[in-house]
Amino acid sequence: MEALFAPSVHISTSPTSHHKTPFTKSRVSFSHLKFPVLPMFLTLGKTTSKSHSFTTKSSSSAVSAEEEPETAKKEEKFEWYAQWYPVMPVCDLDKRVPHAKKVMGIDLVVWWDRNESEWKVFDDSCPHRLAPLSEGRIDQWGRLQCSYHGWCFNGSGNCKLIPQAPPDGPPVHTSMKACVAAYPSTVQHDIVWFWPNTDPKHKDIITRKQPPFIPELDDPSFTKYMGNRDLPYGYDVLIENLLDPAHLPYAHYGLVTAPKPQVKSDREGGGPIDLSVNKLDSQGFFENQDRFGDTKFIAPCISYASSSPGDAPEKERKFMDVGPANWQKACFVPTKSDALVVGYRRWFNKYSGCQVDWKGKYCGALPPTSPREQLFDRYWSHVVNCRSCNAAYKGLNALEVILQVASVAFIGVAAASKQNANTMVAVAVVCFAGSRCLAHLIFKNFHYHDYNHAFR
């Protein structure tokens, strides 16, 4: 079964100081998450507002998930197709070509309309013979052209040319059936967003509802580093992981600097975390974290967290065995550090019925667990979609070839000329050794690098 793709964004911020002026740096990572997942995760700085906390059943030191499932009223149910979803950061989109993406199980093509100077998001299917428009091109007039039969579309999705239609015949290209579905789209925070509904009544949805606005992302005192990566994650398991700060010193030991607790329990730096969840409703909830700051979960996709993809597939299977609504029967979450996980599961169960509305695109069965080489793959999950990493990858590969050619050339020179032969051979050996070291570096950084927690 084909995986369903959806993007996510994760932003982490940390305050720094320079000449006594406060600044905050932010890191932004953008992921297309495989099998079924959802959009966007943002991490912001600490807020100072407080409110009455929403908590699970707990004593002063524990949180319990052993409660009856809550059911929301029909009018409170979360509307999955009445939200803005991020598609891709602008920095990794090439204006010269159309790009294929999949969000909420919907096949999309993202392309730059130079006539309107806007990014457009269309259904990735030509109305003629259903060929993917993402395999097409941008023609000399700035229209999206299907590479199968040359049909051309403008930024509104209207067909402007059918090459096979006689010029003196009826204008068949003006038929509504010749149009391609165009989704409302916009750019905010240097990210392309789209509204997953092509009904004409949503054409001006941007005037009534905008994507979540994060002021810090447009603040010049923030430095943004954007990237993207595909991860084999299910939506609910990923969000749960992002809302779990207690795993940082262990799952990301040596990779991520986690806040230090007042009482250090072990080498990694784990310790009690006093968390609470406030004002839970269909739009998410407010989080109060002691040393992690106050943040929000804005449904379905904005949260303050980090991710670690390694154990997700097996975890999803265990949840599927007991059923998403009975997740608490598979997990023991006795401490306050689990409050955000419990809060998210409550939101997911109460307002979404423990499932994402995939419109029939997902049957509920999990695909086979991928081998580690595929789970931790870097090239297809990130490099091919990242402009800077792709350029570095090509440059280093070219350098590797140059070193190999130089090695052969120096051997040839040494064989043809008896003068300085030893020096030429030595240089050839150095060039060859350099090419091998570079090949290892390329594979480790751009293809696959295994990770074993036991040796960290």
XYZ file of C-alpha atoms in Angstrom:
456
model
C 0.000 0.000 0.000
C 1.293 3.411 -0.836
C 2.209 5.612 2.075
C 0.398 8.874 2.688
C 2.614 11.912 2.824
C 2.232 15.100 4.784
C 4.747 17.725 5.814
C 5.813 18.883 9.223
C 7.803 21.794 10.523
C 9.766 21.817 13.746
C 11.242 25.033 15.106
C 13.358 25.232 18.244
C 14.391 28.495 19.846
C 17.040 29.367 22.377
C 17.811 32.787 23.840
C 21.298 34.207 23.447
C 22.840 37.572 24.171
C 25.054 39.909 22.194
C 26.225 43.313 23.415
C 23.573 43.114 26.159
C 20.807 42.962 23.571
C 18.617 39.829 23.747
C 18.358 37.769 20.601
C 16.818 34.411 19.915
C 17.976 31.898 17.347
C 15.515 29.461 15.844
C 16.082 26.254 13.961
C 13.457 25.171 11.474
C 13.269 21.642 10.129
C 10.623 20.658 7.630
C 9.647 17.039 7.188
C 7.454 15.148 4.774
C 6.256 12.350 6.976
C 5.365 8.988 5.538
C 2.358 6.819 6.346
C -0.211 8.640 7.399
C 0.834 11.808 9.017
C -0.003 15.422 9.215
C 1.448 18.767 8.827
C 3.167 21.158 11.012
C 5.229 21.394 14.169
C 6.638 24.662 15.465
C 8.607 25.385 18.598
C 8.576 28.876 20.006
C 10.048 30.772 22.905
C 8.677 30.916 26.389
C 5.503 32.831 27.152
C 4.567 34.192 30.549
C 0.788 33.923 30.708
C -0.721 31.471 33.146
C -4.157 29.931 33.331
C -6.027 27.331 35.312
C -4.433 24.049 34.439
C -6.159 21.091 32.872
C -4.690 17.903 34.276
C -5.373 14.230 34.217
C -6.153 12.360 37.390
C -3.032 12.715 39.424
C -1.485 13.018 42.790
C 1.253 15.563 43.402
C 3.752 13.396 41.550
C 1.849 11.303 39.044
C -0.443 11.490 36.056
C -2.954 8.785 35.240
C -4.578 8.049 31.899
C -7.011 5.506 33.308
C -10.215 7.396 32.548
C -13.289 6.815 30.480
C -12.896 8.031 26.870
C -14.359 11.488 26.337
C -16.646 12.243 23.414
C -17.039 15.709 21.949
C -20.289 17.157 20.701
C -20.803 17.004 16.956
C -20.239 20.739 16.560
C -16.929 20.426 18.443
C -15.450 17.752 16.205
C -12.209 18.744 14.568
C -12.548 19.525 10.840
C -9.460 18.106 9.126
C -10.249 19.694 5.756
C -10.958 23.156 7.124
C -7.358 23.935 8.056
C -4.288 25.402 6.393
C -1.495 22.873 5.849
C 2.179 23.572 5.094
C 3.485 22.002 1.904
C 7.152 22.950 1.625
C 9.576 25.711 2.646
C 10.157 28.149 -0.199
C 13.936 27.827 0.096
C 13.752 24.228 -1.171
C 11.438 24.895 -4.115
C 12.862 25.497 -7.603
C 10.845 28.026 -9.606
C 11.925 26.410 -12.871
C 10.160 23.085 -12.328
C 6.909 21.709 -10.847
C 7.207 19.726 -7.601
C 5.236 16.660 -6.535
C 4.013 16.573 -2.916
C 1.444 14.588 -0.952
C -0.453 16.107 1.964
C -3.415 14.510 3.767
C -3.220 11.760 1.154
C -3.800 14.316 -1.628
C -1.379 14.284 -4.561
C -0.299 17.861 -5.219
C 1.850 19.724 -7.699
C 3.492 22.941 -6.497
C 4.736 25.349 -9.174
C 5.760 28.974 -9.612
C 3.402 31.088 -11.693
C 5.638 33.884 -12.932
C 2.682 35.677 -14.513
C 1.130 36.234 -11.073
C 4.412 35.930 -9.120
C 2.866 33.339 -6.807
C 3.333 29.729 -5.827
C 0.378 27.642 -6.971
C -0.884 24.321 -5.626
C -2.868 22.120 -8.004
C -4.218 18.594 -8.014
C -1.388 16.528 -9.487
C -3.509 15.063 -12.276
C -4.117 16.297 -15.800
C -7.860 16.206 -16.601
C -7.057 14.717 -20.034
C -5.543 11.320 -19.246
C -4.704 11.769 -15.548
C -0.961 12.059 -16.089
C 0.900 13.676 -13.134
C 1.414 17.359 -13.844
C 4.459 17.275 -11.560
C 6.204 15.359 -14.362
C 5.563 18.273 -16.727
C 7.302 21.604 -17.229
C 6.795 25.365 -17.148
C 6.438 26.543 -20.760
C 7.821 29.752 -22.316
C 4.649 31.643 -21.375
C 4.871 30.627 -17.730
C 2.063 28.081 -17.882
C 2.067 24.602 -16.358
C 2.365 22.134 -19.223
C 1.502 18.441 -19.042
C 4.356 16.383 -20.475
C 1.999 13.711 -21.845
C 0.053 15.642 -24.508
C 1.105 19.247 -23.944
C -2.072 20.629 -22.366
C -1.287 23.973 -20.678
C -2.855 25.568 -17.606
C -2.686 29.046 -16.105
C -2.434 29.947 -12.425
C -6.189 29.579 -11.922
C -6.239 26.021 -13.261
C -7.924 27.012 -16.539
C -6.787 25.158 -19.622
C -5.260 27.632 -22.097
C -4.082 25.254 -24.805
C -4.962 21.832 -26.180
C -2.464 21.294 -29.035
C -4.573 18.524 -30.596
C -7.662 20.756 -30.946
C -8.089 22.358 -34.428
C -7.598 26.154 -34.206
C -10.753 26.743 -36.265
C -12.815 24.231 -34.276
C -14.855 24.658 -31.111
C -12.842 26.052 -28.128
C -12.839 22.777 -26.205
C -10.125 24.095 -23.900
C -12.664 26.436 -22.287
C -14.743 23.521 -20.973
C -14.865 23.176 -17.191
C -13.861 19.551 -17.688
C -10.556 20.751 -19.139
C -9.662 22.639 -15.936
C -7.379 21.276 -13.246
C -8.363 21.581 -9.589
C -6.562 24.541 -7.988
C -6.287 24.728 -4.210
C -6.188 28.013 -2.278
C -2.562 28.653 -1.377
C -0.404 31.288 0.247
C 3.122 31.890 1.534
C 3.606 32.671 5.210
C 6.820 32.456 7.218
C 8.586 31.485 3.961
C 6.495 28.314 3.782
C 3.936 27.431 1.104
C 0.559 26.576 2.667
C -2.563 25.183 1.028
C -6.244 24.731 1.920
C -7.336 21.146 1.051
C -10.671 22.032 -0.536
C -11.229 23.194 -4.118
C -14.869 24.202 -3.669
C -15.278 27.728 -5.163
C -16.665 29.013 -1.857
C -13.168 28.569 -0.400
C -11.462 30.579 -3.133
C -11.023 33.590 -0.860
C -10.586 31.622 2.367
C -7.375 33.552 3.082
C -9.513 36.639 3.801
C -11.492 34.752 6.468
C -8.925 32.420 7.969
C -5.132 32.576 7.773
C -2.478 29.967 8.550
C -1.242 30.006 12.144
C 0.841 33.137 12.595
C 4.009 32.891 14.669
C 5.351 36.444 15.243
C 8.845 35.234 16.148
C 9.313 33.750 12.681
C 9.073 37.207 11.132
C 11.161 38.807 13.864
C 14.595 39.916 12.560
C 16.152 38.990 15.922
C 15.497 35.357 15.008
C 17.789 33.383 12.727
C 15.962 30.652 10.791
C 17.564 27.502 9.415
C 15.085 25.643 7.223
C 15.271 22.081 6.044
C 13.010 19.163 5.213
C 13.031 15.411 5.660
C 10.709 12.463 5.037
C 10.146 10.313 8.116
C 8.308 6.954 8.359
C 5.953 8.141 11.080
C 2.243 7.939 11.817
C 0.611 11.230 12.732
C -0.477 10.472 16.284
C 2.770 8.725 17.239
C 4.822 11.612 15.884
C 2.850 14.322 17.707
C 2.990 12.296 20.889
C 6.768 12.081 20.521
C 7.056 15.822 19.934
C 5.081 16.487 23.109
C 7.408 14.336 25.209
C 10.379 16.407 26.463
C 11.394 13.657 28.896
C 12.873 11.555 26.074
C 15.364 14.225 24.965
C 18.313 13.410 27.265
C 18.027 9.708 26.407
C 16.895 9.271 22.794
C 18.969 12.285 21.694
C 21.899 11.890 24.061
C 24.989 13.551 22.631
C 22.951 15.036 19.758
C 20.564 17.520 21.382
C 21.273 19.739 24.365
C 18.397 19.212 26.772
C 17.649 21.593 29.660
C 19.411 20.432 32.825
C 17.152 19.404 35.708
C 17.628 20.670 39.236
C 18.109 17.075 40.348
C 20.174 14.966 37.960
C 19.167 11.306 38.131
C 21.849 9.800 35.905
C 24.617 10.492 33.397
C 22.185 11.526 30.666
C 20.576 14.183 32.838
C 17.029 12.915 33.169
C 14.886 14.052 36.068
C 11.363 14.970 37.200
C 9.502 17.367 34.903
C 6.443 19.170 36.205
C 4.077 19.501 33.225
C 0.421 20.427 32.958
C -2.097 20.899 30.149
C -4.487 23.847 30.131
C -7.723 24.684 28.348
C -8.123 21.669 26.092
C -10.591 22.179 23.245
C -11.024 21.205 19.582
C -8.309 23.649 18.535
C -5.657 22.155 20.816
C -4.396 23.036 24.264
C -1.997 25.218 26.183
C 1.038 23.593 27.785
C 2.811 24.646 30.952
C 6.288 23.173 31.287
C 8.508 23.976 34.239
C 11.998 24.422 32.800
C 10.877 24.050 29.167
C 8.686 27.158 29.050
C 5.045 27.628 28.105
C 3.946 26.651 24.604
C 0.855 25.627 22.680
C -0.413 22.678 20.727
C -2.441 24.191 17.897
C -4.365 21.403 16.208
C -3.564 19.547 14.201
C 0.091 20.264 13.758
C 1.858 22.950 15.757
C 3.783 21.973 18.855
C 6.979 22.528 20.845
C 8.997 19.331 20.598
C 11.706 17.223 18.996
C 11.463 13.940 17.082
C 13.365 10.657 16.971
C 12.185 8.337 14.178
C 13.994 5.160 15.104
C 11.393 3.373 17.258
C 8.193 4.672 15.640
C 7.153 1.696 13.444
C 7.211 -0.845 16.301
C 5.442 1.602 18.616
C 2.662 2.133 16.066
C 2.114 -1.627 15.786
C 1.681 -1.960 19.542
C -0.902 0.831 19.497
C -2.710 -0.818 16.599
C -2.865 -4.114 18.502
C -4.877 -2.573 21.355
C -6.618 0.099 19.259
C -5.874 3.851 19.311
C -8.697 4.535 21.787
C -7.121 2.091 24.257
C -3.584 3.410 24.043
C -3.426 3.799 27.835
C -3.753 0.011 28.156
C -0.500 -0.431 26.238
C 1.395 2.368 28.019
C 2.141 3.145 31.655
C 2.376 6.916 32.110
C 2.632 7.537 35.867
C 4.551 10.826 36.090
C 3.821 14.475 35.362
C 6.383 14.419 32.560
C 3.747 12.460 30.586
C 1.037 15.123 31.013
C 1.406 16.494 27.476
C 1.234 13.017 25.954
C -1.925 12.284 27.937
C -3.345 15.688 26.973
C -2.694 15.091 23.281
C -4.256 11.615 23.402
C -7.314 13.142 25.061
C -7.575 15.734 22.309
C -7.113 13.104 19.580
C -9.695 10.772 21.135
C -12.294 13.393 22.044
C -12.250 15.685 19.024
C -11.133 13.349 16.253
C -12.430 9.951 17.294
C -8.882 8.502 17.483
C -8.362 8.834 13.756
C -7.437 11.215 10.957
C -10.054 11.745 8.278
C -8.161 10.362 5.287
C -11.249 10.359 3.030
C -10.837 6.661 2.289
C -7.190 6.958 1.195
C -5.915 4.801 4.043
C -7.369 1.438 5.053
C -5.859 1.344 8.546
C -3.312 -1.429 7.995
C 0.324 -0.634 8.701
C 2.913 -1.369 6.005
C 5.809 -3.759 6.709
C 8.491 -2.327 8.954
C 11.315 -0.968 6.819
C 14.942 -2.063 7.384
C 17.188 0.306 9.334
C 18.953 1.380 6.156
C 15.650 2.726 4.864
C 14.443 4.140 8.184
C 17.641 6.146 8.616
C 18.143 6.938 4.948
C 19.242 10.513 4.400
C 19.454 10.833 0.629
C 15.869 10.113 -0.433
C 14.368 11.435 2.786
C 16.199 14.760 2.746
C 19.073 15.447 0.357
C 17.083 15.267 -2.893
C 14.593 17.837 -1.565
C 17.100 20.172 0.091
C 18.718 22.703 -2.210
C 21.821 23.323 -0.084
C 22.479 19.654 0.781
C 21.900 18.603 -2.824
C 24.432 21.169 -4.024
C 26.960 20.018 -1.407
C 26.350 16.385 -2.360
C 26.994 17.053 -6.049
C 30.064 19.142 -5.274
C 31.625 16.494 -3.046
C 30.887 13.758 -5.594
C 32.590 15.840 -8.266
C 35.595 16.294 -5.973
C 35.731 12.530 -5.410
C 35.833 11.928 -9.172
C 38.526 14.596 -9.584
C 40.690 12.896 -6.954
C 40.253 9.524 -8.636
C 41.141 10.943 -12.061
C 44.143 12.749 -10.547
C 45.295 9.492 -8.957
C 45.230 7.688 -12.301
C 46.869 10.651 -14.031
C 49.773 10.764 -11.577
C 50.326 7.020 -11.998
C 50.428 7.524 -15.770
C 52.904 10.381 -15.454
C 55.074 8.291 -13.133
C 55.089 5.409 -15.618
C 55.907 7.662 -18.594
C 58.602 9.686 -16.847
C 61.270 8.115 -14.665
C 62.035 11.468 -13.087
C 60.299 12.075 -9.748
C 58.461 8.775 -10.188
C 58.359 8.079 -6.467
C 56.888 11.524 -5.787
C 54.227 11.011 -8.457
C 53.279 7.618 -7.037
C 53.072 9.078 -3.539
C 50.792 11.882 -4.741
C 48.659 9.328 -6.601
C 48.301 7.264 -3.427
C 47.325 10.369 -1.439
C 44.712 11.326 -4.076
C 43.263 7.811 -4.084
C 43.184 7.636 -0.286
C 41.556 11.057 -0.210
C 38.884 9.911 -2.656
C 38.129 6.855 -0.478
C 37.885 8.950 2.683
C 35.640 11.404 0.863
C 33.432 8.558 -0.379
C 33.013 7.351 3.208
C 32.212 10.891 4.341
C 29.598 11.276 1.576
C 27.925 7.973 2.418
C 27.858 8.690 6.148
C 26.506 12.225 5.851
C 24.277 11.979 2.774
C 23.102 8.348 2.646
C 23.122 6.266 5.815
C 24.674 6.531 9.248
C 23.676 3.913 11.794
C 23.130 4.834 15.410
C 23.463 2.679 18.526
C 22.331 4.222 21.820
C 24.430 1.755 23.814
C 27.678 3.237 22.532
C 26.827 6.911 23.078
